[in-house]
Amino acid sequence: MSIVKQKTDQAVKILNELDIDLWLIYVRKTSEIHDPSLYFLLEDTWLTWQSAIIISKNGQKIVICGRYDAQNIEASRIYDKVISYDQSIKEDLLAVLNEFKPKNIAINYSFDNIAADGLTHGMWLRLNKMLEGTEYINKLISSEDFLAALRGRKTELELENIRKAVDFSELGHKKVSETAKIGISEEEIEEMLLEFTKENNLIVSYPPLIHVGPSTSIGHGKASPDIKIKKGDLINVDYGVFFEGYASDLQRMNYVLQDSEDIPPTEVRRAFETVIKAINAGAEKLKPGVQGWEVDNVARKVVIDAGYQEFMHALGHQIGRNVHDGGCLLGPRWEKYGKSVMYKVEVGQAFTLELHVYVENHGYCSVEEDVIVT
């Protein structure tokens, strides 16, 4: 069974769980503006004209689309009915809504969850104009809770793709550890990983992030051609790939011994032990029913109690069809994270656990693991 068939079937179950009568996805020209939920709805996500994908809690799945988009959707055998139009979608859309007479209609807008915010403002205005004078205009609700569940609850096939993506990421990290040497620049490490990715017919899930030594710039900055590995440096590499459309996101680190050292110095070992202790604390807390902020809080406390500066990002995010997959976030209760950190952890979700501390004269000590909630 394809992932799209699995996810559309799963959608019906979640609609019933949340007592939502209809989920309506309204899109156009998806080669330009791509609603994130289309990955779970269509094998071929290319739609040219205004299109409506409708899934009901009674299990019916319907697509209304322009005439020349219909054939591929019909061929997938996923949808019970594919309705094509030439001049206007309005008549067919209203007819379908009148058939169901839903008490609520979930559409893809969200204040906090980008993965549930695929309805553009222009399409929102078009939808409202079509629904003027009908009872349905007051029945539109956000799909954010629904999509948090649909994207978060990975099927076994989705999880297998994530595991394979993680395996390839580990191989890329291993290549860096075995190949990188004194004098190699951040940019050369990045190029090494991009070449490895190409050799394996994959694509990266984000540009590789390379941080070497104390003068590097932590975060999402581009690898520098001028910062080169030297003795006493911490080397942090953040690298992930897509496998069959599913992402991994891993960080690994190395330390370059100085001439007088047989093992890393105390301050480096202490930083590494603190990072691992914090990640393990987060992993231990990551149980079904726990809110996202609670997982972040226990890991953050380990770092602060050890005397390090608080890290200015969430402990973890979901991975899946995107490297930042929306829904429940393992982060602090900061305004920018909104509702996402209040969601409860669920079985089948895949998260990152990541944080860093700075070690004076050596650089950033950072590790990131990918984990599945069981």
mmCIF file of C-alpha atoms in Angstrom:
data_model
loop_
_atom_site.group_PDB
_atom_site.id
_atom_site.type_symbol
_atom_site.label_atom_id
_atom_site.label_comp_id
_atom_site.label_asym_id
_atom_site.label_seq_id
_atom_site.Cartn_x
_atom_site.Cartn_y
_atom_site.Cartn_z
ATOM 1 C CA MET A 1 0.000 0.000 0.000
ATOM 2 C CA SER A 2 1.369 3.413 -0.955
ATOM 3 C CA ILE A 3 2.074 6.101 1.619
ATOM 4 C CA VAL A 4 -0.622 8.296 0.041
ATOM 5 C CA LYS A 5 -3.211 5.519 0.456
ATOM 6 C CA GLN A 6 -2.074 4.951 4.044
ATOM 7 C CA LYS A 7 -2.250 8.658 4.894
ATOM 8 C CA THR A 8 -5.633 9.303 3.277
ATOM 9 C CA ASP A 9 -7.044 6.328 5.195
ATOM 10 C CA GLN A 10 -5.418 7.643 8.360
ATOM 11 C CA ALA A 11 -6.971 11.052 7.678
ATOM 12 C CA VAL A 12 -10.451 9.542 7.895
ATOM 13 C CA LYS A 13 -9.696 8.073 11.331
ATOM 14 C CA ILE A 14 -8.357 11.383 12.640
ATOM 15 C CA LEU A 15 -11.364 13.309 11.295
ATOM 16 C CA ASN A 16 -13.583 10.994 13.323
ATOM 17 C CA GLU A 17 -11.364 11.323 16.377
ATOM 18 C CA LEU A 18 -11.556 15.134 16.247
ATOM 19 C CA ASP A 19 -15.207 15.202 15.115
ATOM 20 C CA ILE A 20 -14.444 17.101 11.913
ATOM 21 C CA ASP A 21 -16.903 16.431 9.097
ATOM 22 C CA LEU A 22 -14.759 17.506 6.142
ATOM 23 C CA TRP A 23 -11.170 18.376 5.358
ATOM 24 C CA LEU A 24 -10.970 20.691 2.358
ATOM 25 C CA ILE A 25 -7.696 21.488 0.603
ATOM 26 C CA TYR A 26 -8.038 24.320 -1.917
ATOM 27 C CA VAL A 27 -5.059 24.919 -4.210
ATOM 28 C CA ARG A 28 -3.956 26.105 -7.639
ATOM 29 C CA LYS A 29 -0.755 26.066 -9.709
ATOM 30 C CA THR A 30 0.983 23.814 -7.211
ATOM 31 C CA SER A 31 4.246 23.910 -9.146
ATOM 32 C CA GLU A 32 4.543 27.493 -7.867
ATOM 33 C CA ILE A 33 2.801 27.351 -4.483
ATOM 34 C CA HIS A 34 2.741 23.908 -2.911
ATOM 35 C CA ASP A 35 0.461 23.180 0.032
ATOM 36 C CA PRO A 36 2.567 21.000 2.395
ATOM 37 C CA SER A 37 -0.286 18.517 2.863
ATOM 38 C CA LEU A 38 -0.332 17.540 -0.828
ATOM 39 C CA TYR A 39 2.470 15.036 -0.184
ATOM 40 C CA PHE A 40 -0.059 12.910 1.721
ATOM 41 C CA LEU A 41 -2.883 13.296 -0.793
ATOM 42 C CA LEU A 42 -1.545 12.837 -4.312
ATOM 43 C CA GLU A 43 1.070 10.644 -5.971
ATOM 44 C CA ASP A 44 1.569 13.419 -8.536
ATOM 45 C CA THR A 45 1.191 16.747 -6.744
ATOM 46 C CA TRP A 46 1.046 18.881 -9.917
ATOM 47 C CA LEU A 47 -2.316 20.671 -10.173
ATOM 48 C CA THR A 48 -2.770 23.517 -12.627
ATOM 49 C CA TRP A 49 -6.173 25.081 -12.041
ATOM 50 C CA GLN A 50 -8.148 25.704 -8.873
ATOM 51 C CA SER A 51 -8.640 22.314 -7.259
ATOM 52 C CA ALA A 52 -10.409 21.023 -4.173
ATOM 53 C CA ILE A 53 -9.457 17.815 -2.398
ATOM 54 C CA ILE A 54 -12.128 16.724 0.045
ATOM 55 C CA ILE A 55 -11.965 13.928 2.602
ATOM 56 C CA SER A 56 -14.956 13.239 4.832
ATOM 57 C CA LYS A 57 -15.123 11.509 8.164
ATOM 58 C CA ASN A 58 -17.457 8.906 6.659
ATOM 59 C CA GLY A 59 -14.565 7.839 4.426
ATOM 60 C CA GLN A 60 -15.437 9.451 1.115
ATOM 61 C CA LYS A 61 -12.559 10.982 -0.839
ATOM 62 C CA ILE A 62 -13.293 13.410 -3.658
ATOM 63 C CA VAL A 63 -11.220 15.625 -5.948
ATOM 64 C CA ILE A 64 -12.574 18.500 -8.021
ATOM 65 C CA CYS A 65 -10.034 19.686 -10.576
ATOM 66 C CA GLY A 66 -9.538 21.092 -14.055
ATOM 67 C CA ARG A 67 -10.287 18.680 -16.888
ATOM 68 C CA TYR A 68 -6.674 18.017 -17.858
ATOM 69 C CA ASP A 69 -5.536 17.282 -14.306
ATOM 70 C CA ALA A 70 -8.115 14.551 -13.725
ATOM 71 C CA GLN A 71 -6.498 11.595 -15.500
ATOM 72 C CA ASN A 72 -3.520 11.159 -13.177
ATOM 73 C CA ILE A 73 -5.702 11.387 -10.083
ATOM 74 C CA GLU A 74 -8.156 8.819 -11.438
ATOM 75 C CA ALA A 75 -5.268 6.485 -12.270
ATOM 76 C CA SER A 76 -4.115 6.475 -8.636
ATOM 77 C CA ARG A 77 -7.367 4.726 -7.600
ATOM 78 C CA ILE A 78 -7.231 6.491 -4.248
ATOM 79 C CA TYR A 79 -10.241 8.757 -4.703
ATOM 80 C CA ASP A 80 -13.847 7.596 -4.872
ATOM 81 C CA LYS A 81 -14.810 10.386 -7.240
ATOM 82 C CA VAL A 82 -12.839 12.752 -9.471
ATOM 83 C CA ILE A 83 -14.949 15.615 -10.802
ATOM 84 C CA SER A 84 -13.481 17.677 -13.635
ATOM 85 C CA TYR A 85 -14.602 21.133 -14.720
ATOM 86 C CA ASP A 86 -13.849 23.597 -17.505
ATOM 87 C CA GLN A 87 -15.071 27.084 -16.629
ATOM 88 C CA SER A 88 -15.542 27.285 -12.850
ATOM 89 C CA ILE A 89 -15.060 25.080 -9.813
ATOM 90 C CA LYS A 90 -17.825 26.819 -7.859
ATOM 91 C CA GLU A 91 -20.865 24.824 -8.970
ATOM 92 C CA ASP A 92 -19.224 21.446 -8.376
ATOM 93 C CA LEU A 93 -17.743 22.464 -5.032
ATOM 94 C CA LEU A 94 -21.058 23.757 -3.703
ATOM 95 C CA ALA A 95 -22.807 20.605 -4.935
ATOM 96 C CA VAL A 96 -20.378 18.416 -2.987
ATOM 97 C CA LEU A 97 -20.773 20.533 0.147
ATOM 98 C CA ASN A 98 -24.561 20.356 -0.185
ATOM 99 C CA GLU A 99 -24.288 16.585 -0.440
ATOM 100 C CA PHE A 100 -22.391 16.338 2.849
ATOM 101 C CA LYS A 101 -23.957 19.300 4.694
ATOM 102 C CA PRO A 102 -21.002 19.432 7.112
ATOM 103 C CA LYS A 103 -21.226 21.095 10.511
ATOM 104 C CA ASN A 104 -17.553 22.075 10.174
ATOM 105 C CA ILE A 105 -14.944 22.199 7.407
ATOM 106 C CA ALA A 106 -11.226 22.120 8.220
ATOM 107 C CA ILE A 107 -9.075 24.217 5.883
ATOM 108 C CA ASN A 108 -5.326 24.695 5.842
ATOM 109 C CA TYR A 109 -4.545 27.830 7.794
ATOM 110 C CA SER A 110 -2.668 28.073 11.079
ATOM 111 C CA PHE A 111 -1.247 30.796 13.307
ATOM 112 C CA ASP A 112 1.633 28.634 14.580
ATOM 113 C CA ASN A 113 2.039 25.528 12.394
ATOM 114 C CA ILE A 114 3.564 26.245 8.981
ATOM 115 C CA ALA A 115 2.831 22.678 7.856
ATOM 116 C CA ALA A 116 -0.895 23.442 8.262
ATOM 117 C CA ASP A 117 -0.772 26.891 6.625
ATOM 118 C CA GLY A 118 -0.902 26.004 2.942
ATOM 119 C CA LEU A 119 -3.998 28.011 1.970
ATOM 120 C CA THR A 120 -2.802 31.286 0.458
ATOM 121 C CA HIS A 121 -4.554 34.561 1.214
ATOM 122 C CA GLY A 122 -5.726 34.857 -2.372
ATOM 123 C CA MET A 123 -7.271 31.393 -2.297
ATOM 124 C CA TRP A 124 -8.828 32.170 1.091
ATOM 125 C CA LEU A 125 -10.520 35.203 -0.485
ATOM 126 C CA ARG A 126 -11.680 33.121 -3.458
ATOM 127 C CA LEU A 127 -13.096 30.436 -1.176
ATOM 128 C CA ASN A 128 -14.965 32.985 0.919
ATOM 129 C CA LYS A 129 -16.388 34.605 -2.205
ATOM 130 C CA MET A 130 -17.664 31.236 -3.453
ATOM 131 C CA LEU A 131 -19.262 30.492 -0.095
ATOM 132 C CA GLU A 132 -20.983 33.887 0.250
ATOM 133 C CA GLY A 133 -24.663 33.453 0.980
ATOM 134 C CA THR A 134 -24.266 29.806 2.035
ATOM 135 C CA GLU A 135 -24.285 28.305 5.501
ATOM 136 C CA TYR A 136 -20.751 26.994 4.965
ATOM 137 C CA ILE A 137 -18.991 30.331 5.187
ATOM 138 C CA ASN A 138 -19.363 30.226 8.975
ATOM 139 C CA LYS A 139 -18.286 26.604 9.301
ATOM 140 C CA LEU A 140 -14.634 26.962 8.303
ATOM 141 C CA ILE A 141 -12.124 25.975 10.987
ATOM 142 C CA SER A 142 -8.351 25.550 11.102
ATOM 143 C CA SER A 143 -6.933 22.154 10.205
ATOM 144 C CA GLU A 144 -3.892 22.691 12.474
ATOM 145 C CA ASP A 145 -4.811 20.098 15.119
ATOM 146 C CA PHE A 146 -5.870 17.625 12.457
ATOM 147 C CA LEU A 147 -2.666 18.068 10.455
ATOM 148 C CA ALA A 148 -0.513 17.948 13.580
ATOM 149 C CA ALA A 149 -1.895 14.442 14.097
ATOM 150 C CA LEU A 150 -1.760 13.374 10.432
ATOM 151 C CA ARG A 151 1.830 14.486 9.874
ATOM 152 C CA GLY A 152 2.998 13.416 13.320
ATOM 153 C CA ARG A 153 1.629 9.880 13.464
ATOM 154 C CA LYS A 154 4.010 8.195 11.075
ATOM 155 C CA THR A 155 3.060 4.936 9.414
ATOM 156 C CA GLU A 156 5.591 2.122 9.490
ATOM 157 C CA LEU A 157 6.495 2.807 5.861
ATOM 158 C CA GLU A 158 7.178 6.453 6.712
ATOM 159 C CA LEU A 159 9.311 5.448 9.689
ATOM 160 C CA GLU A 160 11.281 3.010 7.551
ATOM 161 C CA ASN A 161 12.102 5.798 5.101
ATOM 162 C CA ILE A 162 13.244 8.011 7.979
ATOM 163 C CA ARG A 163 15.438 5.215 9.356
ATOM 164 C CA LYS A 164 17.096 4.787 5.958
ATOM 165 C CA ALA A 165 17.647 8.538 5.698
ATOM 166 C CA VAL A 166 19.305 8.426 9.123
ATOM 167 C CA ASP A 167 21.529 5.532 8.016
ATOM 168 C CA PHE A 168 22.797 7.548 5.047
ATOM 169 C CA SER A 169 23.388 10.567 7.275
ATOM 170 C CA GLU A 170 25.465 8.437 9.617
ATOM 171 C CA LEU A 171 27.564 7.269 6.654
ATOM 172 C CA GLY A 172 28.149 10.860 5.609
ATOM 173 C CA HIS A 173 29.226 11.799 9.120
ATOM 174 C CA LYS A 174 31.517 8.774 9.221
ATOM 175 C CA LYS A 175 33.177 9.908 6.006
ATOM 176 C CA VAL A 176 33.885 13.333 7.516
ATOM 177 C CA SER A 177 35.345 11.779 10.678
ATOM 178 C CA GLU A 178 37.610 9.487 8.647
ATOM 179 C CA THR A 179 38.640 12.021 5.998
ATOM 180 C CA ALA A 180 38.808 15.480 7.556
ATOM 181 C CA LYS A 181 42.298 16.567 8.566
ATOM 182 C CA ILE A 182 44.216 19.601 9.713
ATOM 183 C CA GLY A 183 44.096 22.382 7.123
ATOM 184 C CA ILE A 184 40.749 21.424 5.571
ATOM 185 C CA SER A 185 38.229 24.287 5.530
ATOM 186 C CA GLU A 186 34.582 24.306 6.551
ATOM 187 C CA GLU A 187 33.702 24.776 2.889
ATOM 188 C CA GLU A 188 35.711 21.705 1.868
ATOM 189 C CA ILE A 189 33.865 19.582 4.439
ATOM 190 C CA GLU A 190 30.576 20.856 3.041
ATOM 191 C CA GLU A 191 31.696 19.961 -0.494
ATOM 192 C CA MET A 192 32.708 16.495 0.713
ATOM 193 C CA LEU A 193 29.203 15.893 2.071
ATOM 194 C CA LEU A 194 27.497 17.239 -1.039
ATOM 195 C CA GLU A 195 29.608 14.916 -3.190
ATOM 196 C CA PHE A 196 28.771 11.954 -0.930
ATOM 197 C CA THR A 197 25.077 12.825 -1.247
ATOM 198 C CA LYS A 198 25.301 12.988 -5.036
ATOM 199 C CA GLU A 199 27.194 9.683 -5.235
ATOM 200 C CA ASN A 200 24.307 8.001 -3.410
ATOM 201 C CA ASN A 201 21.656 9.589 -5.661
ATOM 202 C CA LEU A 202 20.149 11.503 -2.756
ATOM 203 C CA ILE A 203 19.520 15.153 -1.970
ATOM 204 C CA VAL A 204 20.269 16.969 1.256
ATOM 205 C CA SER A 205 17.360 17.815 3.545
ATOM 206 C CA TYR A 206 19.048 21.178 4.245
ATOM 207 C CA PRO A 207 22.435 22.684 3.361
ATOM 208 C CA PRO A 208 25.143 20.998 5.490
ATOM 209 C CA LEU A 209 26.174 23.168 8.432
ATOM 210 C CA ILE A 210 29.855 23.050 9.348
ATOM 211 C CA HIS A 211 31.326 24.663 12.471
ATOM 212 C CA VAL A 212 35.064 24.460 13.083
ATOM 213 C CA GLY A 213 36.859 25.923 16.081
ATOM 214 C CA PRO A 214 36.180 28.956 18.265
ATOM 215 C CA SER A 215 35.882 31.533 15.459
ATOM 216 C CA THR A 216 33.048 29.806 13.601
ATOM 217 C CA SER A 217 29.552 31.256 13.461
ATOM 218 C CA ILE A 218 27.019 28.926 15.081
ATOM 219 C CA GLY A 219 23.626 28.523 13.466
ATOM 220 C CA HIS A 220 22.559 28.375 9.843
ATOM 221 C CA GLY A 221 25.438 30.332 8.312
ATOM 222 C CA LYS A 222 27.295 29.180 5.205
ATOM 223 C CA ALA A 223 30.498 27.174 5.615
ATOM 224 C CA SER A 224 33.586 29.376 5.401
ATOM 225 C CA PRO A 225 36.490 28.802 2.987
ATOM 226 C CA ASP A 226 38.749 30.636 5.435
ATOM 227 C CA ILE A 227 38.104 28.743 8.677
ATOM 228 C CA LYS A 228 40.301 25.635 8.639
ATOM 229 C CA ILE A 229 40.806 22.746 11.030
ATOM 230 C CA LYS A 230 43.651 23.143 13.494
ATOM 231 C CA LYS A 231 44.742 21.315 16.623
ATOM 232 C CA GLY A 232 42.496 21.926 19.603
ATOM 233 C CA ASP A 233 39.392 22.533 17.474
ATOM 234 C CA LEU A 234 35.941 21.118 17.992
ATOM 235 C CA ILE A 235 34.385 20.166 14.651
ATOM 236 C CA ASN A 236 30.590 20.137 14.526
ATOM 237 C CA VAL A 237 28.777 18.870 11.436
ATOM 238 C CA ASP A 238 24.998 19.095 10.899
ATOM 239 C CA TYR A 239 23.940 16.938 7.937
ATOM 240 C CA GLY A 240 20.751 15.271 6.762
ATOM 241 C CA VAL A 241 19.305 13.757 3.589
ATOM 242 C CA PHE A 242 15.975 12.832 2.063
ATOM 243 C CA PHE A 243 15.260 9.159 1.397
ATOM 244 C CA GLU A 244 12.092 8.552 -0.641
ATOM 245 C CA GLY A 245 10.964 12.031 0.391
ATOM 246 C CA TYR A 246 11.622 11.620 4.137
ATOM 247 C CA ALA A 247 14.243 13.577 6.047
ATOM 248 C CA SER A 248 16.988 12.933 8.548
ATOM 249 C CA ASP A 249 18.736 15.604 10.624
ATOM 250 C CA LEU A 250 21.856 14.612 12.574
ATOM 251 C CA GLN A 251 24.768 16.400 14.207
ATOM 252 C CA ARG A 252 28.072 14.781 15.067
ATOM 253 C CA MET A 253 31.275 16.230 16.477
ATOM 254 C CA ASN A 254 34.986 15.530 16.554
ATOM 255 C CA TYR A 255 37.895 16.978 18.473
ATOM 256 C CA VAL A 256 41.448 17.412 17.122
ATOM 257 C CA LEU A 257 44.006 16.481 19.779
ATOM 258 C CA GLN A 258 46.852 18.859 20.453
ATOM 259 C CA ASP A 259 50.423 17.528 20.529
ATOM 260 C CA SER A 260 50.465 17.324 24.316
ATOM 261 C CA GLU A 261 47.099 15.491 24.551
ATOM 262 C CA ASP A 262 46.155 11.829 24.580
ATOM 263 C CA ILE A 263 42.492 12.606 25.299
ATOM 264 C CA PRO A 264 40.407 15.781 24.935
ATOM 265 C CA PRO A 265 40.918 18.312 27.746
ATOM 266 C CA THR A 266 38.651 18.425 30.787
ATOM 267 C CA GLU A 267 36.579 21.368 29.549
ATOM 268 C CA VAL A 268 35.796 19.622 26.253
ATOM 269 C CA ARG A 269 34.926 16.320 27.925
ATOM 270 C CA ARG A 270 32.733 18.093 30.478
ATOM 271 C CA ALA A 271 30.869 19.952 27.719
ATOM 272 C CA PHE A 272 30.319 16.746 25.755
ATOM 273 C CA GLU A 273 29.118 14.886 28.852
ATOM 274 C CA THR A 274 26.693 17.722 29.630
ATOM 275 C CA VAL A 275 25.266 17.718 26.109
ATOM 276 C CA ILE A 276 24.783 13.942 26.158
ATOM 277 C CA LYS A 277 23.279 14.066 29.650
ATOM 278 C CA ALA A 278 20.797 16.730 28.530
ATOM 279 C CA ILE A 279 19.821 14.799 25.398
ATOM 280 C CA ASN A 280 19.353 11.621 27.426
ATOM 281 C CA ALA A 281 17.199 13.523 29.931
ATOM 282 C CA GLY A 282 15.039 14.783 27.080
ATOM 283 C CA ALA A 283 14.790 11.303 25.574
ATOM 284 C CA GLU A 284 13.738 9.865 28.934
ATOM 285 C CA LYS A 285 11.016 12.511 29.262
ATOM 286 C CA LEU A 286 9.812 12.021 25.675
ATOM 287 C CA LYS A 287 6.776 9.857 26.390
ATOM 288 C CA PRO A 288 3.253 9.825 24.948
ATOM 289 C CA GLY A 289 1.043 12.372 26.717
ATOM 290 C CA VAL A 290 3.840 14.735 27.765
ATOM 291 C CA GLN A 291 3.646 18.276 26.399
ATOM 292 C CA GLY A 292 6.460 19.427 24.145
ATOM 293 C CA TRP A 293 7.676 22.184 26.478
ATOM 294 C CA GLU A 294 8.112 19.686 29.316
ATOM 295 C CA VAL A 295 10.651 17.677 27.297
ATOM 296 C CA ASP A 296 12.610 20.819 26.452
ATOM 297 C CA ASN A 297 12.510 21.950 30.063
ATOM 298 C CA VAL A 298 14.287 18.923 31.538
ATOM 299 C CA ALA A 299 17.107 19.075 28.982
ATOM 300 C CA ARG A 300 17.461 22.846 29.306
ATOM 301 C CA LYS A 301 17.735 22.515 33.091
ATOM 302 C CA VAL A 302 20.682 20.104 32.751
ATOM 303 C CA VAL A 303 22.608 22.652 30.681
ATOM 304 C CA ILE A 304 21.823 25.612 32.940
ATOM 305 C CA ASP A 305 22.537 23.672 36.143
ATOM 306 C CA ALA A 306 25.946 22.737 34.714
ATOM 307 C CA GLY A 307 26.751 26.436 34.434
ATOM 308 C CA TYR A 308 26.476 26.816 30.668
ATOM 309 C CA GLN A 309 24.586 29.510 28.804
ATOM 310 C CA GLU A 310 21.039 28.567 27.832
ATOM 311 C CA PHE A 311 20.675 27.510 24.193
ATOM 312 C CA MET A 312 18.420 29.883 22.237
ATOM 313 C CA HIS A 313 16.359 27.379 20.276
ATOM 314 C CA ALA A 314 13.990 24.465 20.801
ATOM 315 C CA LEU A 315 15.435 21.155 21.958
ATOM 316 C CA GLY A 316 13.754 19.283 19.152
ATOM 317 C CA HIS A 317 11.405 19.339 16.190
ATOM 318 C CA GLN A 318 9.610 16.652 14.251
ATOM 319 C CA ILE A 319 11.092 15.205 11.081
ATOM 320 C CA GLY A 320 9.238 13.575 8.218
ATOM 321 C CA ARG A 321 8.285 14.922 4.818
ATOM 322 C CA ASN A 322 10.178 18.033 5.837
ATOM 323 C CA VAL A 323 13.209 18.381 8.057
ATOM 324 C CA HIS A 324 11.053 20.679 10.229
ATOM 325 C CA ASP A 325 7.776 18.797 10.049
ATOM 326 C CA GLY A 326 5.469 21.027 12.094
ATOM 327 C CA GLY A 327 3.064 19.947 14.820
ATOM 328 C CA CYS A 328 4.349 19.259 18.315
ATOM 329 C CA LEU A 329 7.613 21.069 19.047
ATOM 330 C CA LEU A 330 9.974 20.295 21.931
ATOM 331 C CA GLY A 331 10.652 23.900 22.836
ATOM 332 C CA PRO A 332 10.332 26.481 25.608
ATOM 333 C CA ARG A 333 7.140 28.471 26.113
ATOM 334 C CA TRP A 334 8.393 31.439 24.116
ATOM 335 C CA GLU A 335 6.013 33.640 22.131
ATOM 336 C CA LYS A 336 7.537 32.682 18.779
ATOM 337 C CA TYR A 337 6.685 29.003 19.296
ATOM 338 C CA GLY A 338 3.043 29.641 20.214
ATOM 339 C CA LYS A 339 0.761 26.638 20.491
ATOM 340 C CA SER A 340 3.265 24.187 19.005
ATOM 341 C CA VAL A 341 5.006 23.485 22.337
ATOM 342 C CA MET A 342 1.676 22.767 24.041
ATOM 343 C CA TYR A 343 0.854 19.745 21.877
ATOM 344 C CA LYS A 344 1.212 16.364 23.532
ATOM 345 C CA VAL A 345 3.749 13.823 22.354
ATOM 346 C CA GLU A 346 2.214 10.835 20.529
ATOM 347 C CA VAL A 347 3.303 7.345 19.541
ATOM 348 C CA GLY A 348 4.774 7.234 16.038
ATOM 349 C CA GLN A 349 6.228 10.719 16.035
ATOM 350 C CA ALA A 350 9.853 11.211 14.990
ATOM 351 C CA PHE A 351 11.827 13.996 16.679
ATOM 352 C CA THR A 352 15.278 15.495 16.782
ATOM 353 C CA LEU A 353 16.986 16.114 20.119
ATOM 354 C CA GLU A 354 19.696 18.761 19.726
ATOM 355 C CA LEU A 355 21.549 21.368 21.736
ATOM 356 C CA HIS A 356 24.977 22.931 22.057
ATOM 357 C CA VAL A 357 27.294 24.541 24.565
ATOM 358 C CA TYR A 358 30.279 26.750 23.814
ATOM 359 C CA VAL A 359 33.761 25.764 24.963
ATOM 360 C CA GLU A 360 36.174 28.684 25.206
ATOM 361 C CA ASN A 361 39.140 28.399 22.805
ATOM 362 C CA HIS A 362 37.756 25.216 21.238
ATOM 363 C CA GLY A 363 34.364 25.926 19.662
ATOM 364 C CA TYR A 364 30.860 24.552 19.868
ATOM 365 C CA CYS A 365 30.051 21.175 21.363
ATOM 366 C CA SER A 366 26.814 20.018 19.763
ATOM 367 C CA VAL A 367 25.080 16.703 19.135
ATOM 368 C CA GLU A 368 21.751 15.922 17.476
ATOM 369 C CA GLU A 369 19.929 12.601 17.557
ATOM 370 C CA ASP A 370 16.822 11.430 15.687
ATOM 371 C CA VAL A 371 14.372 9.429 17.809
ATOM 372 C CA ILE A 372 10.997 7.729 17.403
ATOM 373 C CA VAL A 373 8.308 7.777 20.097
ATOM 374 C CA THR A 374 7.105 4.282 21.006
#
